[in-house]
XYZ file of C-alpha atoms in Angstrom:
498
model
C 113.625 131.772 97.145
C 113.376 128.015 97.458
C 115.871 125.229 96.984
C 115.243 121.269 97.214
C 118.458 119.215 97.425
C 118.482 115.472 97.569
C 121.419 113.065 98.465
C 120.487 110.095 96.487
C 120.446 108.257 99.653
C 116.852 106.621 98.587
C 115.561 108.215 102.287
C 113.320 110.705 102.852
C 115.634 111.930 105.247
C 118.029 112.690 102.610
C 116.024 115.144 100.789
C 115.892 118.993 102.402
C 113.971 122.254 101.816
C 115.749 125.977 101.985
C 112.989 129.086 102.025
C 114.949 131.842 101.721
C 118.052 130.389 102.622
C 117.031 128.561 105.919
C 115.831 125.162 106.499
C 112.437 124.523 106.332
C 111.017 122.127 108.738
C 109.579 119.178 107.206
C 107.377 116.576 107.867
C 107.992 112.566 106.898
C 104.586 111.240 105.932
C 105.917 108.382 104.311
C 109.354 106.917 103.352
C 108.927 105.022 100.396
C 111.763 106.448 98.125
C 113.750 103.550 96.404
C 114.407 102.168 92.865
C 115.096 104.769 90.152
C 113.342 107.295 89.849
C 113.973 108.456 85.937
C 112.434 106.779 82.996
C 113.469 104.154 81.266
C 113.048 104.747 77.572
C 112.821 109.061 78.074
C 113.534 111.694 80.329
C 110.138 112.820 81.603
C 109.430 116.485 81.403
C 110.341 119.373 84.190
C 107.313 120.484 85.914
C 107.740 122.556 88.715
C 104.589 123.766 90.929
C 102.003 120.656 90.010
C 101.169 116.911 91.149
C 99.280 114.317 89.389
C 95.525 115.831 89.063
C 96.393 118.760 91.240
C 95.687 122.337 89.284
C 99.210 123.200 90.392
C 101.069 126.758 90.771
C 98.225 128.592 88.966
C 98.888 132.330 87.930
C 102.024 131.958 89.737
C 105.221 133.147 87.887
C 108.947 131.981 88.482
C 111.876 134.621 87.843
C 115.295 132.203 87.197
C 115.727 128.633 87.888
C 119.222 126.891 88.161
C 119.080 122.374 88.426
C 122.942 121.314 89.872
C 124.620 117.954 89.285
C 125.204 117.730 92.985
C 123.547 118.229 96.563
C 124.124 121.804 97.694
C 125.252 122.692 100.493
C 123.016 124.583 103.494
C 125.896 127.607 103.088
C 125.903 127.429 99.317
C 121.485 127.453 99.367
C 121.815 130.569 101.461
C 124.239 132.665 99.506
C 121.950 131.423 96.159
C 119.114 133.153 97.995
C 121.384 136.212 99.060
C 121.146 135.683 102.830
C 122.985 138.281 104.296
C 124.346 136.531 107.810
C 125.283 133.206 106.332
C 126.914 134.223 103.152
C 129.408 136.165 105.273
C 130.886 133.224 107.019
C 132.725 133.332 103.530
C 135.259 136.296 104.565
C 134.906 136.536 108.235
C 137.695 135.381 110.412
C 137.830 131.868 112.317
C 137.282 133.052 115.868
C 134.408 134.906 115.124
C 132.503 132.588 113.836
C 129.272 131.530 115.167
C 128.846 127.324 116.184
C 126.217 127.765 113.090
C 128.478 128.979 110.085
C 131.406 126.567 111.400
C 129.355 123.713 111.360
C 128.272 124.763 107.356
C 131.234 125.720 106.623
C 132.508 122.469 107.553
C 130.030 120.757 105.222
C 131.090 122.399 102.434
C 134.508 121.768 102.940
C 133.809 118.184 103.067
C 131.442 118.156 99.867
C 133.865 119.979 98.140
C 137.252 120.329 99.250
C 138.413 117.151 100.912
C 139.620 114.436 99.147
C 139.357 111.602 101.160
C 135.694 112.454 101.880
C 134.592 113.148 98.267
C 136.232 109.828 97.211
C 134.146 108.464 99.940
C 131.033 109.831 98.482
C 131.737 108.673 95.102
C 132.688 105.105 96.177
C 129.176 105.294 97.954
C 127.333 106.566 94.618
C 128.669 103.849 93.077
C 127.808 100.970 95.182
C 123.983 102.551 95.346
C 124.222 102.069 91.427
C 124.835 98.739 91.415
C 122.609 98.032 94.356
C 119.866 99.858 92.312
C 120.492 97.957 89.467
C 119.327 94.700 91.415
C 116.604 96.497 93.017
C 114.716 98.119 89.968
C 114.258 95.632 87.318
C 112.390 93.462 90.134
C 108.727 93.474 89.668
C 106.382 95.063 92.811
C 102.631 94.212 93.972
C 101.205 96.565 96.094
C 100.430 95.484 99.266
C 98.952 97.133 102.545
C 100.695 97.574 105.920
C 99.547 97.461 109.415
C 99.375 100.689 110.963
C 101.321 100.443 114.467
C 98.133 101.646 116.388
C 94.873 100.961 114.501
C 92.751 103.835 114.060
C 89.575 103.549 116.231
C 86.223 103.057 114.367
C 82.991 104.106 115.705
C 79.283 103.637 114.717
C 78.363 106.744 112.421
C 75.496 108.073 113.766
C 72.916 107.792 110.745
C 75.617 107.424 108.231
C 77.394 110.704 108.847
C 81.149 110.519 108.732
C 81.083 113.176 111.457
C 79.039 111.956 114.131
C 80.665 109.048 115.753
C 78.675 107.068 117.646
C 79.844 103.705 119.715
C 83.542 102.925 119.674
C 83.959 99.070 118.099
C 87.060 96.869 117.334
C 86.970 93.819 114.818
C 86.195 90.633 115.589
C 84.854 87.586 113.807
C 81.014 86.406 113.538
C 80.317 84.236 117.282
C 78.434 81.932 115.260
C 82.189 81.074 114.106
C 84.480 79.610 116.043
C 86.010 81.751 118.541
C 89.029 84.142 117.289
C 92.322 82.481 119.128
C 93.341 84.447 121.718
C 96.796 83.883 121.032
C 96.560 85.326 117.151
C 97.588 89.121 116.446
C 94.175 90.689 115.667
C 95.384 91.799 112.161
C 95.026 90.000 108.573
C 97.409 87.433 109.372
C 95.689 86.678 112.467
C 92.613 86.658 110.063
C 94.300 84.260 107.420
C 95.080 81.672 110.120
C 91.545 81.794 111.573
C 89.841 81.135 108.255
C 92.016 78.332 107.571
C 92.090 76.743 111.033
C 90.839 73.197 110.409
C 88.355 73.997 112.903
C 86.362 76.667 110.998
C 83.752 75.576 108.389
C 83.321 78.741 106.574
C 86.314 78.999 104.385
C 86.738 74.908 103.320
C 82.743 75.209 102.428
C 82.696 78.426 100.374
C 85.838 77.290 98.651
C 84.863 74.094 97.316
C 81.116 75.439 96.544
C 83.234 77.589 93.774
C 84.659 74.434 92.563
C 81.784 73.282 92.396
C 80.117 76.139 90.493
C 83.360 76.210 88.499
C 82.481 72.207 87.082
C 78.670 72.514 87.345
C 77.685 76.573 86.515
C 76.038 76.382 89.762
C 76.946 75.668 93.654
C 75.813 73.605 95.753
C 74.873 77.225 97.603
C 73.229 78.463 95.066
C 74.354 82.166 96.396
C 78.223 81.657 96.210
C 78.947 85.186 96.577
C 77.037 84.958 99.969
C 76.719 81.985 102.624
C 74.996 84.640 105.644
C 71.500 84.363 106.295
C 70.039 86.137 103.090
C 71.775 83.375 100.988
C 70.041 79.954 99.569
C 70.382 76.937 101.660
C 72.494 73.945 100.437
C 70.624 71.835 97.988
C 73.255 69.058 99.454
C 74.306 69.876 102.611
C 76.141 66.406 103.687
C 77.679 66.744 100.014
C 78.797 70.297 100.675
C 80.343 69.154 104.192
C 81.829 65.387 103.055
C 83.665 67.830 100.198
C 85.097 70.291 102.979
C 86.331 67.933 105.082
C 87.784 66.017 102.676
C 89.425 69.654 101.020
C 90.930 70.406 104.378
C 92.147 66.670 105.081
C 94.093 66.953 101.962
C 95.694 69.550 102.374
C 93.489 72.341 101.042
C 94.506 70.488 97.579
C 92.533 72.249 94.762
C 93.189 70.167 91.845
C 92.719 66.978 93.664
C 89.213 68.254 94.925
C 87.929 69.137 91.023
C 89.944 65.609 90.273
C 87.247 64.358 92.643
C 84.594 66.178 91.077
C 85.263 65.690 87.518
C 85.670 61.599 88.220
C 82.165 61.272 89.664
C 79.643 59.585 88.510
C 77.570 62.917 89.109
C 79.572 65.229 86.698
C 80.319 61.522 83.711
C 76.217 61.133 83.779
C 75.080 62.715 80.208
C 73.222 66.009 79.905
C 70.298 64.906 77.930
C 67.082 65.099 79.855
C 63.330 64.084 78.972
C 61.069 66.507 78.820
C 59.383 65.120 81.679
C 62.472 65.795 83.629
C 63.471 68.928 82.684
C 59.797 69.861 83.511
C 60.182 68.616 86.981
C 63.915 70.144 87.604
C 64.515 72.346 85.099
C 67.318 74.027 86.545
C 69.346 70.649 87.668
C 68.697 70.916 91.534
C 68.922 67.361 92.290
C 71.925 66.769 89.957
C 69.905 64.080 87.810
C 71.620 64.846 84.793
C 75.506 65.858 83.993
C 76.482 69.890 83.813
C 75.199 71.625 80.595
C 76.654 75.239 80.729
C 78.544 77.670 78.352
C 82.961 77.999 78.551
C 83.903 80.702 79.784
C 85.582 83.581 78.017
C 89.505 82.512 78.996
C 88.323 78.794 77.983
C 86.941 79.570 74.722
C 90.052 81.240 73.632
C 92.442 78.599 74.722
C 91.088 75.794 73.483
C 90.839 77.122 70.026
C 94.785 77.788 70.800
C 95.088 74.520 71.911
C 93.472 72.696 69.224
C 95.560 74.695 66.700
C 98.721 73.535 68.033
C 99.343 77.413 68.947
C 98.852 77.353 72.633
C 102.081 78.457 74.607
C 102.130 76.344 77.893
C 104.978 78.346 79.365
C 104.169 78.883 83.167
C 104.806 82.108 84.857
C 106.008 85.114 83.558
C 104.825 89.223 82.844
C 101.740 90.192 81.318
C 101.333 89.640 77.549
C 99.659 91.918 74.975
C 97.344 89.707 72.283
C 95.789 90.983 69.518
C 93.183 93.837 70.292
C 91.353 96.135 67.952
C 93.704 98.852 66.827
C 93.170 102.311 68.345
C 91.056 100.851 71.245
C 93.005 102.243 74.107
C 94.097 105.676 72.530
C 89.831 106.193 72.118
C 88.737 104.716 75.574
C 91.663 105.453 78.160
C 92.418 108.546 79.695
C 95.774 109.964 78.549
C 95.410 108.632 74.814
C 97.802 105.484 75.955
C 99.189 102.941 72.745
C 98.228 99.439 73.261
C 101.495 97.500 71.693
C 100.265 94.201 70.403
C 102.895 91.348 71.599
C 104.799 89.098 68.996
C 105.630 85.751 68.684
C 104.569 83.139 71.407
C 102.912 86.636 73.556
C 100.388 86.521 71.285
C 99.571 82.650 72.151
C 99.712 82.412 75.719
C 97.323 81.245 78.210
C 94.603 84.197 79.067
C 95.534 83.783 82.150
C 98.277 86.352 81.343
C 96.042 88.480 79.074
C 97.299 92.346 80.220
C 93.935 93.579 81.672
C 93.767 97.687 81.897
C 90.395 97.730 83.843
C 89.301 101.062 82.534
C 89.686 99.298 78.687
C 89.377 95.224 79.196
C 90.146 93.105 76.466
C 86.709 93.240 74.108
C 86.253 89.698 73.123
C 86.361 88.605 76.995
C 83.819 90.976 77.712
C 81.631 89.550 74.898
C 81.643 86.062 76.946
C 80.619 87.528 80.310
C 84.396 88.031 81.761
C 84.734 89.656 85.072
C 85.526 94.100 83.839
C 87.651 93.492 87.722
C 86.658 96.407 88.757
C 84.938 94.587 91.663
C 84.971 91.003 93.035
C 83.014 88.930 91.456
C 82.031 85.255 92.383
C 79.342 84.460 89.891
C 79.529 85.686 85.926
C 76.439 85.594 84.055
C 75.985 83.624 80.918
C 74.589 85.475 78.132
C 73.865 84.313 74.404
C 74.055 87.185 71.999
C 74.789 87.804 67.935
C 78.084 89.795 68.799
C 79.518 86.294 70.676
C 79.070 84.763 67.199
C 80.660 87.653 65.586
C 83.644 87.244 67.648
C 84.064 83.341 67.004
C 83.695 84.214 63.432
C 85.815 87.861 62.627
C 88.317 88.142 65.615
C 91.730 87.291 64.603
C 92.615 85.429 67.764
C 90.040 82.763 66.019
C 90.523 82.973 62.607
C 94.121 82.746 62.806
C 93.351 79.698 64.877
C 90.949 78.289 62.585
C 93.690 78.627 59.792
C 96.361 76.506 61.900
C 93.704 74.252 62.932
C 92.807 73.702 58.741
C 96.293 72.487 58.582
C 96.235 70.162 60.920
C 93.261 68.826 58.940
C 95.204 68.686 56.210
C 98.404 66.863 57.329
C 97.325 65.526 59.956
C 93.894 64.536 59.959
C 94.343 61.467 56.667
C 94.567 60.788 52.872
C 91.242 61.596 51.936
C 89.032 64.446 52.367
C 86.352 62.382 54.277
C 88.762 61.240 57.037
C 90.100 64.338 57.138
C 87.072 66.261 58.209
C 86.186 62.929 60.726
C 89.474 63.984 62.225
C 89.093 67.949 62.609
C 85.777 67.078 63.979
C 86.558 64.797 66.682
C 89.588 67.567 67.573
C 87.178 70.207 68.265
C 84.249 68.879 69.730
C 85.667 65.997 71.736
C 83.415 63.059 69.612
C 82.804 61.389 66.372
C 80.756 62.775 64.079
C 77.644 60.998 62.520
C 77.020 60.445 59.072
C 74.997 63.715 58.272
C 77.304 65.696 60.013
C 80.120 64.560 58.100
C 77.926 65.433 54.814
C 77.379 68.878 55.948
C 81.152 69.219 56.426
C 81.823 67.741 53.171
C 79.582 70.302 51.777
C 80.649 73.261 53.341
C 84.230 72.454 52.222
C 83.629 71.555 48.637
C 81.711 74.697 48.852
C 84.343 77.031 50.161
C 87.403 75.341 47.742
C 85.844 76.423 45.108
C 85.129 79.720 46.019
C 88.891 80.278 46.370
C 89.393 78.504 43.776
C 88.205 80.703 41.426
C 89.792 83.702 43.908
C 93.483 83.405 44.366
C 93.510 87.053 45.773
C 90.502 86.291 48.860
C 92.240 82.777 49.467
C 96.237 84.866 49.771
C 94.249 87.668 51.907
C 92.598 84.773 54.312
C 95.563 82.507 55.056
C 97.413 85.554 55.994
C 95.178 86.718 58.444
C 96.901 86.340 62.054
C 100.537 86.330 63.017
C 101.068 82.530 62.892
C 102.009 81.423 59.188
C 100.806 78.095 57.260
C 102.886 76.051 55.141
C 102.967 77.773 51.871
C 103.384 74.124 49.947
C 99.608 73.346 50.658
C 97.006 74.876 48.149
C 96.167 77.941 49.016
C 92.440 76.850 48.242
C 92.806 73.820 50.566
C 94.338 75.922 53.154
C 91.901 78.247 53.088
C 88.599 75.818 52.898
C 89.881 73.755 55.598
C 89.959 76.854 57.542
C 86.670 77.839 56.801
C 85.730 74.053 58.239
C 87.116 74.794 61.499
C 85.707 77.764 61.676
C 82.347 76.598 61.492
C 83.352 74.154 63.774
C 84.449 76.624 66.404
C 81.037 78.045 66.565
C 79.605 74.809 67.099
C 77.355 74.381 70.166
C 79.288 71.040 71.093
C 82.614 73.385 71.032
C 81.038 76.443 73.061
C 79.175 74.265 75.104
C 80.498 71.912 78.116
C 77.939 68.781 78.342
């Protein structure tokens, strides 16, 4: 016979075991029990005998089972499993009871019996409601603790888990500056050594990735690794003149890529001769300004931004954009429903893109995204027919193509030539030449008519996305102006930073 009782204390010390009527002893491996523990839209499911991918109480077979609305008792567990000494504390007289059945007797006299101590408990309930009410609804990150002792670590004698070898402790690289003496040898301890103004390692690797972030490429060609297997510094004084100057400021990232972006390095123009790409084809000496693809969150919001669409709100939960239906209920273990957000969700920054790492969002993964499974320092850059797919059939892009071919239309002039001047220059960044402004003209021309003489393709394609367009505007204009901007969208000078 077993019974489990718990106090609602949120302490692991508040939960106890009967076998057979007795107290089992227990063993506190960890004491993590807070917040509420039931569901919040439905009451999970009973299971008794099984843990999360654990095969459970196989074969096994249970005879009754009985759930209380209250913590029993140690005297009432052991007359529920019929235990023969305890239960008759019940009828036996006062001075012949053992220290044992007094003392239970007494608790259930105070669970049950006494006033003053039962309106005690329920006062007690009531304040751990309201305290849990504060409690839950705050959001968590997981985060590791220090052990009191650290567990030793040893050499594995070739690789075997079981053959230790020389006892070590941590300790940081002596090419390095010394670890302070007066630091706890733990992560904090860690943190403050890497950032001591003294240490070059973290200022260099840090603005290297800024670097990378503005060029495609560090200055350490290896970002993901600065030891001795790793490129040298095409620049080193650059490399150090930018740490120092990181850590005198304050370890100010947006004033370093300030710096960066304002140089005359980055502002120089792209174009090359073909005598100089032959020479430095991959940009080594910097004689030319970054040419590189956007990256997979950049991409997506600046055909938000141009659109008018973007939702600059700072902070806040994860949001849910569009996603192929189905995806996650195919891919993910447990058949899970991927609820696509509404409203200004579905236009915010990808920053806060919900990312399930077992089923990451497919468009980012078509532009190289990090899956996050892993660190990752450097993406690749590929070029491949499904990117253009995406620009052209995803509904995060069509629907801002359509907002964008409204802005064209009410925004961008009177006439259909400065119009498409304008959408151009929003999207790319430039003015367009003469030629380019013929193709335009061409493509839309083109497209109006085709919806034109299809009022059911033109309803179907300004309707595709959440966002709405102004119903007032022809639904053929609406619709070929669209069509502009998406073209436009999969322009090189809009996928490509130069």
């Amino acid at each position: 016979h077993v019974a489990v009782t718990y106090d609602g204390s949120s302490r692991a010390a508040g939960a106890h075991i009967f076998l057979n009527g007795l107290a089992a002893e227990v063993a506190v491996v960890r004491d993590g029990l807070f917040k509420d523990i039931t569901y919040t839209k439905s009451e999970p499911d009973l299971t008794l005998g099984q843990r999360f991918r654990d095969n459970g109480f196989k074969g096994g077979r249970v005879s009754d089972l009985a759930v209380f609305d209250r913590a029993l008792t140690p005297l009432e567990a052991a007359q529920l499993a019929g235990h023969n000494d305890q239960v008759g504390a019940w009828t036996l007289a006062p001075e012949k009871l053992t220290p044992e059945q007094r003392e239970e007797l007494f608790e259930y006299f105070a669970a049950t019996v006494h006033s003053p101590t039962r309106d005690a408990a329920r006062a007690l309930q009531r304040v751990r409601e309201e305290q849990n009410a504060v409690v839950t609804p705050l959001p968590e990150a997981m985060v590791m603790q220090e052990l009191p002792q650290p567990k030793p670590a040893y050499i594995l004698t070739r690789g075997a888990y079981d053959a230790h070898g020389e006892l070590v402790t941590a300790d940081t690289p002596h090419a390095l500056p010394a670890f302070p003496a007066n630091e706890p040898r733990n992560r904090l301890g860690l943190a403050r050594w890497l950032t001591a103004p003294t240490n070059p390692l973290f200022a260099r690797v840090t603005v290297n990735r800024l670097w990378q972030m503005m060029f495609g490429r560090g200055l350490v060609e290896t970002s993901d690794n600065f030891g001795l297997q790793g490129a040298p510094p095409t620049h080193p004084e650059l490399l150090d003149w930018l740490a120092h100057d990181f850590i005198a400021n304050n370890w100010d990232v947006k004033r370093t890529l300030r710096e960066i972006a304002g140089s005359a390095t980055y502002r120089q123009s792209s174009l090359a001769s073909p005598e100089q790409f032959a020479r430095d084809p991959q940009n080594l000496w910097l004689a030319r300004g970054p040419s590189r693809r956007l990256s997979a969150e950049m991409l997506r919001d600046q055909a938000l931004a141009a659109s008018g669409l973007l939702v600059e709100k700072i902070g806040g939960p994860s949001v849910k954009p569009y996603q192929p239906p189905g995806l996650w209920e195919e891919i993910a273990m447990g058949k899970p429903h991927y609820e696509t957000g509404t409203g200004d969700d579905l236009h915010r920054r990808s920053l806060y893109t919900f990312w399930k790492r077992t089923v990451p969002p497919p468009t980012m993964m078509l532009f190289d995204a990090a899956e996050r499974n892993v660190c990752t320092v450097r993406r690749q850059s590929t070029s491949t027919p499904l990117q253009a797919l995406a620009l052209l059939n995803d509904v995060q892009f069509v629907e801002a193509a359509r907002l964008i071919g409204q802005r064209m239309l009410t925004e961008g002039g009177a006439t259909t030539e400065a119009r498409l001047a304008w959408v151009f220059r929003l999207v790319t960044g430039r003015r367009a030449d003469a030629r380019e402004l013929a193709i335009l003209h061409e493509l839309y021309d083109e497209q109006r008519e085709t919806f034109a003489a299809n009022p059911t393709a033109a309803a179907k394609f300004n309707q595709f996305g959440d966002a709405a367009t102004d119903p007032e505007l022809p639904a053929a204009d609406r619709a070929a102006s669209a069509a502009v901007a998406q073209a436009l969208l999969n322009f090189d000078e809009a996928i490509m930073s130069r």
